[in-house]
Amino acid sequence: MVSNWYHFLMAMTLRLTDEQDEMLTQLAQEQGLSKHEAATRAITQAAISRSHVLAVEAASERARAKYRDLLKRLGE
């Protein structure tokens, strides 16, 4: 069994298709970054974006629940 520290402290290998590698290379060149930094930033941005989408969806659901009767009347 592998110790827990291994999963948090060891580097990982990122396997990309040729097409993905080309996209990452282009992204890194356009931003003047290493491929590692471009990949790290892309992952961070995707996580931030997803978190924002989830927050908006939750706020929308709360508003729809709170104003359900009003929205129903407006739709009639």
Coordinates of N, CA, C and O in Angstrom, one line a residue:
M1 N 0.8 -1.2 0.0 CA 0.0 0.0 0.0 C 0.9 1.2 0.0 O 1.9 1.3 0.7
V2 N 0.5 2.3 -0.8 CA 1.2 3.5 -0.9 C 0.8 4.4 0.3 O -0.3 4.6 0.5
S3 N 1.8 5.0 0.9 CA 1.6 6.0 2.0 C 0.8 7.2 1.5 O 1.0 7.6 0.3
N4 N 0.0 7.8 2.3 CA -0.8 9.0 1.9 C 0.1 10.2 1.5 O -0.2 10.9 0.6
W5 N 1.3 10.3 2.1 CA 2.2 11.4 1.8 C 2.6 11.4 0.3 O 2.8 12.4 -0.3
Y6 N 2.6 10.2 -0.2 CA 3.1 10.0 -1.6 C 2.1 10.8 -2.6 O 2.5 11.4 -3.5
H7 N 0.8 10.7 -2.3 CA -0.2 11.2 -3.2 C -0.2 12.8 -3.1 O -0.7 13.4 -4.0
F8 N 0.2 13.3 -2.0 CA 0.2 14.8 -1.9 C 1.5 15.5 -2.1 O 1.6 16.7 -2.4
L9 N 2.6 14.7 -2.1 CA 3.9 15.4 -2.2 C 4.7 15.0 -3.5 O 5.6 15.7 -3.9
M10 N 4.2 14.0 -4.2 CA 4.9 13.5 -5.4 C 4.3 14.2 -6.6 O 3.2 14.4 -6.7
A11 N 5.2 14.4 -7.6 CA 4.8 15.0 -8.9 C 4.0 13.9 -9.6 O 4.1 12.7 -9.4
M12 N 3.1 14.4 -10.5 CA 2.3 13.5 -11.3 C 2.7 13.6 -12.7 O 3.3 14.6 -13.2
T13 N 2.4 12.6 -13.5 CA 2.7 12.6 -14.9 C 1.4 12.9 -15.6 O 0.3 12.3 -15.3
L14 N 1.4 13.8 -16.5 CA 0.2 14.2 -17.2 C 0.3 13.7 -18.6 O 1.2 14.1 -19.4
R15 N -0.5 12.8 -19.0 CA -0.5 12.2 -20.3 C -1.5 12.9 -21.2 O -2.7 13.0 -20.9
L16 N -0.9 13.4 -22.3 CA -1.8 14.1 -23.2 C -1.7 13.5 -24.6 O -0.7 12.9 -25.0
T17 N -2.8 13.7 -25.4 CA -2.7 13.3 -26.8 C -1.8 14.2 -27.5 O -1.5 15.3 -27.0
D18 N -1.5 13.9 -28.7 CA -0.6 14.8 -29.5 C -1.4 16.2 -29.7 O -0.8 17.2 -29.7
E19 N -2.7 16.1 -29.9 CA -3.5 17.3 -30.1 C -3.5 18.1 -28.9 O -3.4 19.4 -28.9
Q20 N -3.7 17.5 -27.7 CA -3.7 18.3 -26.5 C -2.4 18.9 -26.2 O -2.3 20.0 -25.7
D21 N -1.3 18.1 -26.5 CA 0.0 18.7 -26.3 C 0.3 19.9 -27.1 O 0.9 20.9 -26.7
E22 N -0.2 19.8 -28.4 CA 0.0 21.0 -29.3 C -0.8 22.2 -28.8 O -0.3 23.3 -28.8
M23 N -2.0 21.9 -28.3 CA -2.8 23.0 -27.7 C -2.1 23.6 -26.5 O -2.1 24.9 -26.3
L24 N -1.6 22.8 -25.6 CA -0.9 23.3 -24.4 C 0.4 24.1 -24.8 O 0.7 25.1 -24.3
T25 N 1.1 23.6 -25.8 CA 2.3 24.3 -26.3 C 1.9 25.6 -26.8 O 2.6 26.6 -26.5
Q26 N 0.9 25.7 -27.6 CA 0.4 27.0 -28.2 C 0.0 27.9 -27.1 O 0.3 29.1 -27.1
L27 N -0.8 27.4 -26.1 CA -1.2 28.2 -25.0 C -0.1 28.8 -24.2 O 0.0 30.0 -23.9
A28 N 0.9 28.0 -24.0 CA 2.1 28.4 -23.2 C 2.9 29.4 -24.0 O 3.3 30.5 -23.4
Q29 N 3.0 29.2 -25.3 CA 3.8 30.2 -26.1 C 3.0 31.6 -26.1 O 3.7 32.6 -26.0
E30 N 1.7 31.5 -26.3 CA 0.9 32.8 -26.4 C 1.0 33.5 -25.1 O 1.0 34.8 -25.1
Q31 N 1.1 32.8 -24.0 CA 1.1 33.5 -22.7 C 2.6 33.7 -22.1 O 2.8 34.3 -21.1
G32 N 3.5 33.3 -22.9 CA 4.9 33.4 -22.5 C 5.3 32.6 -21.2 O 6.0 33.1 -20.4
L33 N 4.7 31.4 -21.1 CA 4.8 30.6 -19.9 C 5.4 29.3 -20.3 O 5.4 28.9 -21.5
S34 N 5.9 28.5 -19.3 CA 6.3 27.1 -19.5 C 5.0 26.3 -19.7 O 3.9 26.8 -19.3
K35 N 5.1 25.2 -20.3 CA 3.9 24.3 -20.4 C 3.4 23.9 -19.0 O 2.2 23.9 -18.8
H36 N 4.3 23.7 -18.1 CA 3.8 23.4 -16.7 C 3.0 24.5 -16.1 O 1.9 24.3 -15.6
E37 N 3.5 25.7 -16.2 CA 2.8 26.9 -15.7 C 1.4 27.1 -16.4 O 0.4 27.4 -15.8
A38 N 1.4 26.9 -17.7 CA 0.2 27.1 -18.5 C -0.8 26.0 -18.1 O -2.0 26.4 -17.9
A39 N -0.4 24.8 -17.9 CA -1.3 23.8 -17.5 C -1.8 24.0 -16.0 O -3.0 23.9 -15.8
T40 N -1.0 24.5 -15.1 CA -1.4 24.8 -13.8 C -2.4 25.9 -13.8 O -3.4 25.8 -13.1
R41 N -2.1 26.9 -14.5 CA -3.1 28.1 -14.6 C -4.4 27.7 -15.2 O -5.5 28.1 -14.8
A42 N -4.4 26.8 -16.2 CA -5.6 26.4 -16.9 C -6.4 25.5 -15.9 O -7.7 25.7 -15.8
I43 N -5.8 24.7 -15.1 CA -6.5 23.9 -14.1 C -7.1 24.8 -13.1 O -8.3 24.6 -12.7
T44 N -6.3 25.8 -12.6 CA -6.9 26.7 -11.6 C -8.0 27.5 -12.1 O -9.1 27.6 -11.5
Q45 N -7.9 28.0 -13.4 CA -9.0 28.8 -14.0 C -10.2 27.9 -14.1 O -11.4 28.4 -13.9
A46 N -10.1 26.7 -14.6 CA -11.2 25.8 -14.7 C -11.9 25.5 -13.4 O -13.2 25.5 -13.3
A47 N -11.2 25.4 -12.3 CA -11.7 25.1 -11.0 C -12.5 26.4 -10.5 O -13.6 26.3 -10.0
I48 N -11.9 27.6 -10.7 CA -12.5 28.8 -10.3 C -13.8 29.0 -11.1 O -14.9 29.3 -10.5
S49 N -13.8 28.7 -12.4 CA -14.9 28.9 -13.3 C -16.1 27.9 -12.8 O -17.2 28.3 -12.7
R50 N -15.7 26.7 -12.6 CA -16.7 25.7 -12.1 C -17.3 26.1 -10.8 O -18.5 26.0 -10.6
S51 N -16.5 26.6 -9.9 CA -17.0 27.1 -8.6 C -18.0 28.2 -8.8 O -19.0 28.2 -8.1
H52 N -17.7 29.1 -9.7 CA -18.6 30.2 -9.9 C -19.9 29.8 -10.5 O -21.0 30.2 -10.1
V53 N -19.8 28.8 -11.5 CA -21.1 28.3 -12.1 C -21.9 27.6 -11.0 O -23.1 27.8 -10.9
L54 N -21.3 26.9 -10.1 CA -22.1 26.2 -9.0 C -22.7 27.2 -8.1 O -23.8 27.1 -7.7
A55 N -22.0 28.3 -7.8 CA -22.5 29.4 -6.9 C -23.7 30.1 -7.6 O -24.7 30.3 -6.9
V56 N -23.6 30.3 -8.9 CA -24.7 31.0 -9.6 C -25.9 30.1 -9.6 O -27.1 30.5 -9.4
E57 N -25.7 28.8 -9.9 CA -26.8 27.8 -10.0 C -27.5 27.7 -8.6 O -28.7 27.7 -8.5
A58 N -26.7 27.7 -7.5 CA -27.3 27.7 -6.2 C -28.1 28.9 -5.9 O -29.2 28.8 -5.3
A59 N -27.6 30.1 -6.3 CA -28.3 31.3 -6.0 C -29.6 31.4 -6.8 O -30.6 31.8 -6.4
S60 N -29.5 30.9 -8.1 CA -30.7 30.9 -8.9 C -31.8 30.0 -8.3 O -32.9 30.3 -8.3
E61 N -31.4 28.8 -7.8 CA -32.3 27.9 -7.2 C -33.0 28.5 -6.0 O -34.2 28.4 -5.8
R62 N -32.2 29.2 -5.2 CA -32.7 29.8 -4.0 C -33.7 30.9 -4.4 O -34.8 31.0 -3.8
A63 N -33.4 31.7 -5.4 CA -34.3 32.8 -5.9 C -35.6 32.2 -6.5 O -36.7 32.7 -6.2
R64 N -35.4 31.1 -7.3 CA -36.6 30.5 -7.8 C -37.5 29.9 -6.8 O -38.8 30.0 -6.9
A65 N -37.0 29.3 -5.7 CA -37.8 28.8 -4.6 C -38.4 29.9 -3.9 O -39.6 29.8 -3.5
K66 N -37.7 31.0 -3.6 CA -38.2 32.1 -2.8 C -39.4 32.8 -3.6 O -40.4 33.2 -3.0
Y67 N -39.2 33.0 -4.9 CA -40.2 33.7 -5.7 C -41.1 32.8 -6.6 O -41.6 33.2 -7.5
R68 N -41.2 31.5 -6.2 CA -41.9 30.5 -7.0 C -43.3 31.0 -7.3 O -43.8 31.0 -8.5
D69 N -44.1 31.5 -6.3 CA -45.5 31.9 -6.5 C -45.5 33.1 -7.5 O -46.4 33.2 -8.4
L70 N -44.6 34.1 -7.2 CA -44.6 35.3 -8.1 C -44.3 34.9 -9.5 O -44.9 35.4 -10.5
L71 N -43.3 34.1 -9.7 CA -42.9 33.6 -11.1 C -44.1 32.9 -11.7 O -44.3 33.1 -13.0
K72 N -44.8 32.1 -11.0 CA -45.9 31.4 -11.5 C -47.0 32.3 -12.0 O -47.5 32.2 -13.1
R73 N -47.3 33.3 -11.2 CA -48.3 34.3 -11.6 C -47.9 35.1 -12.8 O -48.7 35.5 -13.6
L74 N -46.6 35.5 -12.8 CA -46.1 36.3 -14.0 C -46.2 35.4 -15.3 O -46.4 36.0 -16.4
G75 N -46.1 34.1 -15.1 CA -46.1 33.3 -16.3 C -47.5 33.0 -16.8 O -47.7 32.5 -17.9
E76 N -48.5 33.4 -16.0 CA -49.9 33.1 -16.4 C -50.5 34.2 -17.3 O -50.1 35.3 -17.4

